Short mmCIF file of C-alpha atoms and ligand atoms in Angstrom, two decimals:
data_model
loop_
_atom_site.label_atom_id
_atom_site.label_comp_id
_atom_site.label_asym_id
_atom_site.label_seq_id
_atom_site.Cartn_x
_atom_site.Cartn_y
_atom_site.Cartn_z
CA UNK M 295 110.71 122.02 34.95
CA UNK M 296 107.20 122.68 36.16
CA UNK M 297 105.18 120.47 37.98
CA UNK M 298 101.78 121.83 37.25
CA UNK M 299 101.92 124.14 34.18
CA UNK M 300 98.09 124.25 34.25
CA UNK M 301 98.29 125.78 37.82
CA UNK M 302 101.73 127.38 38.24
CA UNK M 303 101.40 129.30 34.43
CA UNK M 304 98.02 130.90 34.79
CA UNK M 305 96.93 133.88 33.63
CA UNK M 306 96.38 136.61 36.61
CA UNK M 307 92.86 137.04 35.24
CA UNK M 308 92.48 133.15 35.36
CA UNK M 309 93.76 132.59 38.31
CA UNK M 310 91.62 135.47 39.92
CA UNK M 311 88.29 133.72 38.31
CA UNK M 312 89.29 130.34 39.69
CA UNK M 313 90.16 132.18 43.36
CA UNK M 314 86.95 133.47 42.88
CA UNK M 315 84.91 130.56 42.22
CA UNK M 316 86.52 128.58 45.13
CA UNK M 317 86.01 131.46 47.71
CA UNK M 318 82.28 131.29 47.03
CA UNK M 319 82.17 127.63 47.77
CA UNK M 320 84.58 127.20 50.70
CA UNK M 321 82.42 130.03 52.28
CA UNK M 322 79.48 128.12 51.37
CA UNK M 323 81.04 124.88 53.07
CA UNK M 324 81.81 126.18 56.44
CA UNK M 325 78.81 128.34 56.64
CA UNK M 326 77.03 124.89 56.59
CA UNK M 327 79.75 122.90 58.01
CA UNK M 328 81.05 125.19 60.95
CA UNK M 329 78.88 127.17 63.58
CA UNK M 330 81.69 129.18 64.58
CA UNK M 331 82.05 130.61 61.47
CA UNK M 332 78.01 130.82 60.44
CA UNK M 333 77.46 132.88 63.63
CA UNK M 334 80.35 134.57 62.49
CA UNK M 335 78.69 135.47 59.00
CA UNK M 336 75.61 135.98 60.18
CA UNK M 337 76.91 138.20 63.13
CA UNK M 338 78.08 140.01 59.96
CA UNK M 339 74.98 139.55 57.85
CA UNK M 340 76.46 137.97 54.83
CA UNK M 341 75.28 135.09 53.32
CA UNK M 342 77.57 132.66 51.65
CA UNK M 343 76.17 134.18 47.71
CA UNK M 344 77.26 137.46 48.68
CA UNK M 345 80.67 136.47 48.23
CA UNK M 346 81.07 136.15 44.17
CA UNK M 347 84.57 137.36 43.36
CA UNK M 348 88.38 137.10 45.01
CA UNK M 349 87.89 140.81 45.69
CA UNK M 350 84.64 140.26 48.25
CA UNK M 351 87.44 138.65 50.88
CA UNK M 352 87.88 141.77 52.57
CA UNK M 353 84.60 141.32 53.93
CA UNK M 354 84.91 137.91 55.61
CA UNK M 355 85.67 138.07 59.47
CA UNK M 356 89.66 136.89 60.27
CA UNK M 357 90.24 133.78 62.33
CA UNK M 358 93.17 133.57 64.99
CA UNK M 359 94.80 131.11 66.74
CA UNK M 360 92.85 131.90 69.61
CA UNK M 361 89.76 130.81 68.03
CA UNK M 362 91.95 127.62 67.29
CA UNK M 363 92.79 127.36 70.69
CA UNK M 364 89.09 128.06 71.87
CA UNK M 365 87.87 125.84 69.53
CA UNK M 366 89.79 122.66 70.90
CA UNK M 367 90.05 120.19 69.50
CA UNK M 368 87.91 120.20 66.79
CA UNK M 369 85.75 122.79 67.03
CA UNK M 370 86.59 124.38 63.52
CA UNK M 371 86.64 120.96 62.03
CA UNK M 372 84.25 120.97 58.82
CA UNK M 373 84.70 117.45 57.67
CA UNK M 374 83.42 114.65 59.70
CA UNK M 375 85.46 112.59 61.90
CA UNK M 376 85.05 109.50 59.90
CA UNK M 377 86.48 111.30 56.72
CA UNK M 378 89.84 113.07 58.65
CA UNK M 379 92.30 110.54 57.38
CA UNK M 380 95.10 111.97 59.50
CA UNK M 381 95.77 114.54 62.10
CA UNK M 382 98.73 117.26 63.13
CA UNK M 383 99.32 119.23 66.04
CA UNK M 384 101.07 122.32 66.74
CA UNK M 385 101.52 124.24 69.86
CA UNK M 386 99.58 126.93 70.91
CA UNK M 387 100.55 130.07 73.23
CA UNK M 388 99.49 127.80 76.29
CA UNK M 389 99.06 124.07 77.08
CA UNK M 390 96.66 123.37 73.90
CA UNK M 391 97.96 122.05 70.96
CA UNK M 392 96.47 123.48 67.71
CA UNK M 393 94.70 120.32 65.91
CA UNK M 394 94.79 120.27 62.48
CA UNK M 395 92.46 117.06 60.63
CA UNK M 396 93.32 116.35 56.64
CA UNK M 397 90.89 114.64 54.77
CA UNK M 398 92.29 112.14 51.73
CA UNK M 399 91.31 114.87 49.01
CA UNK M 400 94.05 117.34 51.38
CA UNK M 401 96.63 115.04 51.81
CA UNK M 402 96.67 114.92 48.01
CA UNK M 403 96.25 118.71 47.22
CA UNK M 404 99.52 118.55 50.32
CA UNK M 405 101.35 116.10 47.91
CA UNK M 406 101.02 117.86 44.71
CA UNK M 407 101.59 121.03 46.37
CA UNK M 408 105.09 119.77 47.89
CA UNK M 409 105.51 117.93 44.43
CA UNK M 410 105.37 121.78 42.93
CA UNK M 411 108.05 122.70 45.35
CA UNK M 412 110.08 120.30 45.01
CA UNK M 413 110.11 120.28 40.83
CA UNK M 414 111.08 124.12 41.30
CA UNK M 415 114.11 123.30 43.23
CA UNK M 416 115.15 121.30 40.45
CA UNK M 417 114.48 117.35 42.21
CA UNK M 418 113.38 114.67 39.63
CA UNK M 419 112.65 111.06 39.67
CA UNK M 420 116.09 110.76 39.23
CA UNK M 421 117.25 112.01 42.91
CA UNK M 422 117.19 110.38 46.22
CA UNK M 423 116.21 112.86 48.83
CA UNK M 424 116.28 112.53 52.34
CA UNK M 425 113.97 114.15 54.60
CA UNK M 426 115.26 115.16 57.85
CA UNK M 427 112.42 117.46 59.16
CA UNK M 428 111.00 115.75 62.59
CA UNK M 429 108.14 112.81 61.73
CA UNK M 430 105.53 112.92 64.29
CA UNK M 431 102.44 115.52 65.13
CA UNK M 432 105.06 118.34 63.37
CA UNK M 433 104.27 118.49 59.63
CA UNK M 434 107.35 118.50 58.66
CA UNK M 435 108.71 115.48 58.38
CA UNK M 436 105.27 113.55 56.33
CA UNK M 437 104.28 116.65 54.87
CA UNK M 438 107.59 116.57 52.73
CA UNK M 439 108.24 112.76 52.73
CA UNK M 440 104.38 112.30 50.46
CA UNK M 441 105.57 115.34 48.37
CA UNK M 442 108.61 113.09 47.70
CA UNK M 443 106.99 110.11 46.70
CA UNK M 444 104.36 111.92 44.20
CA UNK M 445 106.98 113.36 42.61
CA UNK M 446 108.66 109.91 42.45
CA UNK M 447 111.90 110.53 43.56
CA UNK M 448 113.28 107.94 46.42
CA UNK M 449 112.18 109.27 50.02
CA UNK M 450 114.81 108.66 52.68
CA UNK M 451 112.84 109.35 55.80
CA UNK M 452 115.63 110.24 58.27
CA UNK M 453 114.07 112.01 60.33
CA UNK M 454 115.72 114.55 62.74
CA UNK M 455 118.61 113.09 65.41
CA UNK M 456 121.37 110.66 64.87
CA UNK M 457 123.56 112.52 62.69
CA UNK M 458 126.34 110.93 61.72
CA UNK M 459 124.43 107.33 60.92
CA UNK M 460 122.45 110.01 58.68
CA UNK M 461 125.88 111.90 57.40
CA UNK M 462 127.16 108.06 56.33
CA UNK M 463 123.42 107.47 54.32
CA UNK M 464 123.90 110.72 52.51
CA UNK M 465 127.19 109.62 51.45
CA UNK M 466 127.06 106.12 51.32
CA UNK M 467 123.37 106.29 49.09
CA UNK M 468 124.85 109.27 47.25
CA UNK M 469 121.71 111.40 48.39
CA UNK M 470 121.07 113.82 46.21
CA UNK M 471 118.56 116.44 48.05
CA UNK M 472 117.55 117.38 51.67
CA UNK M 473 115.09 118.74 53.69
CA UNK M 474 115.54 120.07 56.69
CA UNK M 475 115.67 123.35 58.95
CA UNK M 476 118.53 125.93 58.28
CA UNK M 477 119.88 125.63 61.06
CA UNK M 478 119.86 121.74 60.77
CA UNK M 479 122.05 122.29 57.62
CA UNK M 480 124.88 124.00 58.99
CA UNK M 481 125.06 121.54 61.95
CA UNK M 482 125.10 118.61 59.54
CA UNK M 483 128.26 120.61 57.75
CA UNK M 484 129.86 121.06 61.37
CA UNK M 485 129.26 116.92 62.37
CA UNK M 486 130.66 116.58 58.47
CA UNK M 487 133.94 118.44 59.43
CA UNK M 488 134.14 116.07 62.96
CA UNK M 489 133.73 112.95 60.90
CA UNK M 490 136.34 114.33 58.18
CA UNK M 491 133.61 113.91 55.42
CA UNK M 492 134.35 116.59 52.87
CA UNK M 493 132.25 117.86 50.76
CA UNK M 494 133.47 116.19 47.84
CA UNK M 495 132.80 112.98 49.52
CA UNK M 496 129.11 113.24 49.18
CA UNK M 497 126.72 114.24 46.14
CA UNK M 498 123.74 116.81 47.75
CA UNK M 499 122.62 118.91 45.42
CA UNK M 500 119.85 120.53 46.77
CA UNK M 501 118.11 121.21 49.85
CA UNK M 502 114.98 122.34 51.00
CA UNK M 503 115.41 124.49 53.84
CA UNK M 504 112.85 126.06 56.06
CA UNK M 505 110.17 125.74 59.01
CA UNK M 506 112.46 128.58 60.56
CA UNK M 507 113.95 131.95 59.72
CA UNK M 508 117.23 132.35 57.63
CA UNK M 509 119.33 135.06 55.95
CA UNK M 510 120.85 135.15 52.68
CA UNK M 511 123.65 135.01 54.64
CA UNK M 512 122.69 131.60 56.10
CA UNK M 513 122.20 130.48 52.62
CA UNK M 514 125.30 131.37 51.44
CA UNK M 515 127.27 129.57 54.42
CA UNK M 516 125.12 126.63 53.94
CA UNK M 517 125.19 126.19 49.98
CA UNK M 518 129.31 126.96 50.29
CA UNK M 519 129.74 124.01 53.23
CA UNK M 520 127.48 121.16 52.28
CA UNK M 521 128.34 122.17 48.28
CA UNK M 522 124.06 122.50 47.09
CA UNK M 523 121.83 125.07 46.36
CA UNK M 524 119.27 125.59 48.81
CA UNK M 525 115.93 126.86 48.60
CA UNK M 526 113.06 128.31 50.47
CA UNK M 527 110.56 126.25 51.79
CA UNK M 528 107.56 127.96 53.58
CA UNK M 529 104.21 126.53 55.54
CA UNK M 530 102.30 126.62 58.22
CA UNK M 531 100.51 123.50 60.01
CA UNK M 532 97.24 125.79 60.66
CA UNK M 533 97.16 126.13 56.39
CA UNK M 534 98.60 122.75 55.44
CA UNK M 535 102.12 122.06 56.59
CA UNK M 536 105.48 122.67 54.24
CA UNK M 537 104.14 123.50 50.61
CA UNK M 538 102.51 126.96 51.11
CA UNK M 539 105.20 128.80 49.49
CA UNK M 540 108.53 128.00 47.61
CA UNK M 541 111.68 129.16 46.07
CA UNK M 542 111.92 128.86 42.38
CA UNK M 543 116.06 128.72 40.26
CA UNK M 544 115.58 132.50 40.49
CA UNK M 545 115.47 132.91 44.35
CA UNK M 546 113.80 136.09 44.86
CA UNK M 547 110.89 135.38 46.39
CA UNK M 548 108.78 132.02 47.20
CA UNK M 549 106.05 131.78 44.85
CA UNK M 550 102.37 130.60 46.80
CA UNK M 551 100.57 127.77 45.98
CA UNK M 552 97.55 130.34 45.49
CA UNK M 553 95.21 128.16 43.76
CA UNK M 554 94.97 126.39 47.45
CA UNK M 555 96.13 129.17 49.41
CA UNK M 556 95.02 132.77 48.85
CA UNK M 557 97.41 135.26 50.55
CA UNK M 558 96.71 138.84 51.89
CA UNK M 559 99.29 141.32 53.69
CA UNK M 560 97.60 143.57 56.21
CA UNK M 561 98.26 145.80 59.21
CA UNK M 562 98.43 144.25 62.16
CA UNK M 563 97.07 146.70 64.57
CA UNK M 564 94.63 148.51 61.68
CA UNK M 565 93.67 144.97 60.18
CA UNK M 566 93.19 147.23 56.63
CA UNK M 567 94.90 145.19 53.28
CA UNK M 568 98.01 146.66 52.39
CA UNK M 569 99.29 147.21 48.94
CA UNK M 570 101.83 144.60 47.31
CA UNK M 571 105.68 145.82 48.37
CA UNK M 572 104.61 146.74 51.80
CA UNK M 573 105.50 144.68 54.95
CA UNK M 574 102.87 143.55 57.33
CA UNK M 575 100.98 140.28 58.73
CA UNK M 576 100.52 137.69 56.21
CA UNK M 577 97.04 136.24 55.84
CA UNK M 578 95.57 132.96 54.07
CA UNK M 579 92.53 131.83 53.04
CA UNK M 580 92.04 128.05 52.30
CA UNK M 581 90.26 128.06 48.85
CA UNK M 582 90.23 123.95 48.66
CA UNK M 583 90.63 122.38 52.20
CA UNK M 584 87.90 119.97 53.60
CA UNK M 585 89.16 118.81 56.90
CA UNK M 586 90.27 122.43 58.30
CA UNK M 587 89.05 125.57 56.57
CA UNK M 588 89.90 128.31 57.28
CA UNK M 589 88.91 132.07 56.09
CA UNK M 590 91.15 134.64 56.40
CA UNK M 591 93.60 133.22 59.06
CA UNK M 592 96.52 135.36 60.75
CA UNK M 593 99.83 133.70 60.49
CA UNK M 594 101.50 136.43 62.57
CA UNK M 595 104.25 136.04 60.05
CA UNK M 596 105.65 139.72 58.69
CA UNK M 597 106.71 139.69 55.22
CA UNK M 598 105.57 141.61 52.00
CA UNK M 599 104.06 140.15 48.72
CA UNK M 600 106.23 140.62 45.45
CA UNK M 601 103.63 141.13 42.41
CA UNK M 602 104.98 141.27 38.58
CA UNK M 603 106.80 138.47 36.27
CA UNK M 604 109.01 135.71 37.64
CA UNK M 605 111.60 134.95 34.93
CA UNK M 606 110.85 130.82 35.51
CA UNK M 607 107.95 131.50 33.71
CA UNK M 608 105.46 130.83 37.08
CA UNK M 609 103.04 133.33 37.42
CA UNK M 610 102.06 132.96 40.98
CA UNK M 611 102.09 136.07 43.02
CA UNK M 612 105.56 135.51 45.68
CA UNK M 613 106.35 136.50 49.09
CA UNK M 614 109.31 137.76 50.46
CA UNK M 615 111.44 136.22 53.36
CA UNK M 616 109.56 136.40 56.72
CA UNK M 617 111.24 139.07 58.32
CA UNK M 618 109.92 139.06 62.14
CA UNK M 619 106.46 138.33 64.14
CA UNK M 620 103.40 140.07 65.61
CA UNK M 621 103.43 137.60 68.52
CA UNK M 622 106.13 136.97 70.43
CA UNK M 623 106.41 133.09 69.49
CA UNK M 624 110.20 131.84 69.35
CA UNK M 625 111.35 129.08 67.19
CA UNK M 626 113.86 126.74 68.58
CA UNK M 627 115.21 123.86 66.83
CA UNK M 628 112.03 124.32 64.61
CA UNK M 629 109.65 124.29 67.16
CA UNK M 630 107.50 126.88 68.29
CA UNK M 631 107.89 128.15 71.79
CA UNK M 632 106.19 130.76 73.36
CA UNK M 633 107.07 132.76 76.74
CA UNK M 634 103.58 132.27 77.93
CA UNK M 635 104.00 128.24 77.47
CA UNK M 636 107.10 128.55 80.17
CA UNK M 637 105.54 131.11 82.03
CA UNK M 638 102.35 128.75 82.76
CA UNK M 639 104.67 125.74 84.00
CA UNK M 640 106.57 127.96 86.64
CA UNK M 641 103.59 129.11 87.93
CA UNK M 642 101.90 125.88 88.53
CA UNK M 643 105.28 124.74 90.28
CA UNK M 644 105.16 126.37 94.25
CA UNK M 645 108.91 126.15 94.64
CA UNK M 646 109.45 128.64 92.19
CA UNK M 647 108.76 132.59 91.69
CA UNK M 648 106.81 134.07 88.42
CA UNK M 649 110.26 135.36 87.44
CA UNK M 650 111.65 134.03 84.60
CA UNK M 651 113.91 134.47 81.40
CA UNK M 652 114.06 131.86 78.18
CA UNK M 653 117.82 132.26 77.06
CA UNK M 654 118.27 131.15 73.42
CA UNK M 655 121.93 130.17 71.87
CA UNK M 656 122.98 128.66 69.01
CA UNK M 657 125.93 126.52 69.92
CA UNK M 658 127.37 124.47 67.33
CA UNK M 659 124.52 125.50 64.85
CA UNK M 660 122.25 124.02 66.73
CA UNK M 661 119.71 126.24 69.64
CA UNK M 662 119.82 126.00 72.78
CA UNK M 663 117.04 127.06 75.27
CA UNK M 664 118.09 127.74 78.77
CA UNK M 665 115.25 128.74 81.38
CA UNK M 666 116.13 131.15 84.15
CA UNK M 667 113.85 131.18 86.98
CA UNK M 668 113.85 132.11 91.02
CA UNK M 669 113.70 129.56 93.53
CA UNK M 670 111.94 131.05 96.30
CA UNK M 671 113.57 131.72 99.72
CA UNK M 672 112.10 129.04 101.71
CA UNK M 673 113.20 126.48 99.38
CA UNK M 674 116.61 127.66 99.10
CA UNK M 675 119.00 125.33 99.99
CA UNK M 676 122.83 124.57 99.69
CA UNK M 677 122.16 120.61 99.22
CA UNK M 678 122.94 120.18 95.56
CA UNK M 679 121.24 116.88 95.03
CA UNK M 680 117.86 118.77 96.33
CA UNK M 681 118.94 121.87 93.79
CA UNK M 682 119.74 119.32 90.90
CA UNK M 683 116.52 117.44 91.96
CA UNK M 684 114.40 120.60 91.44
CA UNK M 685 116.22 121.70 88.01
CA UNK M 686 115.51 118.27 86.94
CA UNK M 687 111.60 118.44 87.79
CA UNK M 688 111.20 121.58 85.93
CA UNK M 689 113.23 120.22 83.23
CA UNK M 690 111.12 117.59 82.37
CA UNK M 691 107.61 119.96 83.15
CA UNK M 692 108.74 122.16 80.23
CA UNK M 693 109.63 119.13 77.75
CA UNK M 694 106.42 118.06 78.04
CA UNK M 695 104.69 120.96 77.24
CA UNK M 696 107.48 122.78 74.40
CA UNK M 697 108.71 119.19 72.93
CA UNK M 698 111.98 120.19 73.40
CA UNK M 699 114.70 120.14 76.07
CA UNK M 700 115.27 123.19 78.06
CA UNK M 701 118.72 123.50 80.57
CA UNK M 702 116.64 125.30 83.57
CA UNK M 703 119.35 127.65 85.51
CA UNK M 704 117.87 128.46 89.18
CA UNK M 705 118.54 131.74 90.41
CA UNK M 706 118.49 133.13 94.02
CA UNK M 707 114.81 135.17 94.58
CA UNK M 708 115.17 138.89 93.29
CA UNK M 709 118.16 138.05 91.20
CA UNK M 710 116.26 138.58 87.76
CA UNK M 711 116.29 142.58 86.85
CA UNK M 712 112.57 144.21 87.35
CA UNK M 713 111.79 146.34 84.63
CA UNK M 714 109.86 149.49 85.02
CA UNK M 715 107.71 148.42 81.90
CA UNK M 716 107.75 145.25 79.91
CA UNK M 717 109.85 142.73 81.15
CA UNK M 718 112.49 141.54 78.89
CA UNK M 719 111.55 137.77 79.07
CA UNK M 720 113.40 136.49 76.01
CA UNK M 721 117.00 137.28 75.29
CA UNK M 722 117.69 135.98 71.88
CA UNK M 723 121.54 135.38 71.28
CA UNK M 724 121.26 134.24 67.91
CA UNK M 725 122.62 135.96 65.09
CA UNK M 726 120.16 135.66 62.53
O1 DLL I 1072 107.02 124.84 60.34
C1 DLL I 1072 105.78 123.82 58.55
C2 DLL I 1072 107.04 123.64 57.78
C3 DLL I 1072 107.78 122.47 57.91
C4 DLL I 1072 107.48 124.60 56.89
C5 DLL I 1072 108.91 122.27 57.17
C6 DLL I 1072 108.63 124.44 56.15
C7 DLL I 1072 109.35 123.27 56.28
P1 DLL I 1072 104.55 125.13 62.03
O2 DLL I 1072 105.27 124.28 63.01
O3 DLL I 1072 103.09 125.30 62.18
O4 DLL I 1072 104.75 124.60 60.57
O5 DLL I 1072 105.26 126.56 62.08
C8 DLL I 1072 104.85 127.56 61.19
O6 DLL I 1072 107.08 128.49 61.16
O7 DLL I 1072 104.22 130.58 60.79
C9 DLL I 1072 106.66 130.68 60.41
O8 DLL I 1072 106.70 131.53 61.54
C10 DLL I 1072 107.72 129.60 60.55
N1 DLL I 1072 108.24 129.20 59.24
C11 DLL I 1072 107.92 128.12 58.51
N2 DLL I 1072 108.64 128.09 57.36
C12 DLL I 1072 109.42 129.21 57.37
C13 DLL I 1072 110.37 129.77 56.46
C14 DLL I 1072 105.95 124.47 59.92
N3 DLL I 1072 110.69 129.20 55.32
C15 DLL I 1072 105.70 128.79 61.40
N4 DLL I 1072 110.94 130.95 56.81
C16 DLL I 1072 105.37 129.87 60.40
C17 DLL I 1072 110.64 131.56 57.96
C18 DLL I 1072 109.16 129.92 58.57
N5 DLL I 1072 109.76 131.08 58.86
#
């Protein structure tokens, strides 16, 4: 089944005219709607009709999260306040969230782009699908739930946490689909085992898995264990949320909603386009969005773009797995995490020195993030409560800013290894 045959069946030289006709107005919109980006243009000397076909994108400026995090917190905003129905957050490399405002018309372009996803994966009205992806700022957990309900299946909004009440739903409501991180998944399957639920004791038949990296090898555990087929789900809250990109019965490749969101592949460091097949930084353009446009955006994601025939019949160009980053940002647990985010609480905290190290396990399935960090001579002591005291304190600094939990480990001063060049900051135990 397709969702949108109109959309997801186009001709390339149809769907090139209609990317065409929307890049001319969305640059018209924010050159009249945004300063940042008119100066930008104008910096440039282009004016919002020199822009006619898909092809004259290469000549638009980029925008980075920087100019996100610059921008705070609406800066980049186009739509006025009164017509942002809804806001998101995600974190930035320091303590600024990215916001990210959705007018009504883009919470229902969201929708029906999740609705596409999900009819690829094979969900109908039929199925009762529970979405375990966090509710909150992260754009997860809504951002599939609304997909859900246009599609008009029945929305269990779990939400991440209490497992095993969630393990009895799925059985108990014979839950039929999922959506949730990878590495969610195969923790669910472990609690399963605890709880001697078996497999054939529930009725999941397909899950929606991203907002993280996996393997094929992850999908292959996961589909064997929890007995379902699992698919790629790919997004970004900066370009909508879940929906950008998604697995079809085939599995090679996640085919982009590129009617919304018009994809590029270029070279980090060079910035030039690079040819379909090659691997570099992945790129959108938001051809439709009100509330946050945004031209030409760097994900930082690496992965290459698959052209030719998909044999469901789609016609939208796919992208392979995302195979690394051009920043150094971390996801843990589905959250992003950067060094420079832990970095920035130690050094606001006197007791401790800039020395640190963000450990990252995956125990039981699920990560763990432990952060090493000096304790400076004079506050050395061999009172435990004071030591416990201080652990705690940083504990609950970092929670605040990352949104997750992080064991701090304090370490006499000079026991960290200086390097000679880069410091190795992160050491990344997962096998991935
Ligand atoms: O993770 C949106 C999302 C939610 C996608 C639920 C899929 C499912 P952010 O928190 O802004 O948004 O993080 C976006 O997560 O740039 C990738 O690095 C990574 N990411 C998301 N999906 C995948 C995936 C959500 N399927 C960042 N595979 C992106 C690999 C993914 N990485």
């Amino acid at each position: 089944m397709i969702w949108n045959p109109n959309k997801e069946t186009m001709s390339r030289d149809e769907m090139r005219e209609l990317q065409g006709r929307r890049l001319h107005k969305i640059v018209d919109y924010v050159y009249h709607n945004v300063p940042f980006y008119r100066h930008k243009l104008q910096e440039m000397n282009i004016e919002p009709d020199d822009i006619r076909s898909i092809d004259d994108i290469t000549r638009l400026p980029f925008t980075t999260k920087q100019d996100l995090r610059d921008n705070y917190p609406y800066g980049l905003q186009a739509a006025p306040q009164s017509e942002i129905v809804r806001v998101h957050a995600s974190s930035g490399t320091t303590g600024n969230p990215t916001i990210v405002g959705y007018t009504r018309k883009d919470i229902g372009v969201w929708a029906e782009c999740m609705a596409r996803c999900l009819t690829a994966y094979g969900v109908t009205r039929e199925d009762t699908f529970s979405v375990a992806y966090g509710y909150g700022l992260f754009t997860g957990g809504l951002g599939a739930h609304y997909g859900v309900e246009k599609l008009g299946a029945t929305a269990v909004p779990a939400s991440v946490g209490n497992t095993e009440k969630h393990l009895r739903l799925i059985r108990d409501l014979r839950i039929t689909g999922i959506a949730c991180t990878p590495s969610y998944a195969l923790h669910l399957a472990e609690t399963m085992g605890k709880m001697g639920i078996k497999k054939e004791d529930i009725h999941l038949r397909i899950g929606a898995f991203g907002a993280e990296p996996w393997t094929e090898d992850m999908r292959h555990e996961i589909e064997s264990r929890l007995g379902l087929q699992g698919y790629n789900l790919y997004g970004l809250s900066e370009i909508m949320g879940p929906c950008v990109s998604y697995e079809c019965c085939c599995k090679n490749g996640s085919h982009i909603c590129e009617d919304h969101f018009f994809p590029e592949i270029i070279d980090p460091q060079t910035l030039e386009p690079l040819p379909a097949g090659q691997t570099g930084e992945l790129v959108f353009t938001t051809l439709t969005k009100e509330g946050l446009p945004l031209l030409r955006y760097r994900t930082r994601d690496l992965c290459s773009l698959m052209a030719g025939e998909c044999e469901c019949g789609r016609t939208a160009i796919r992208m392979g797995r995302i195979v690394g980053r051009s920043d150094d940002m971390l996801i843990i647990r589905g959250i992003n995490v950067f060094p420079s985010q832990v970095e920035s609480v130690i050094l606001s905290t006197k007791e401790f020195e800039p020395q640190y190290q963000l450990v990252v396990d995956r125990v039981d399935n699920l990560d763990r993030l432990t952060v090493r960090v000096e304790l400076r001579n004079e506050y050395m002591t061999d009172l435990l409560p004071e030591l416990a005291a201080l652990e705690q304190k940083l504990s609950e600094k970092l929670k605040s800013v990352l949104s997750i939990r992080a064991k701090v480990q304090l370490l006499p001063q000079g026991s960290i290894e200086r390097s000679q060049g880069k410091s190795k900051r992160v050491i990344d135990n997962r096998k991935l």
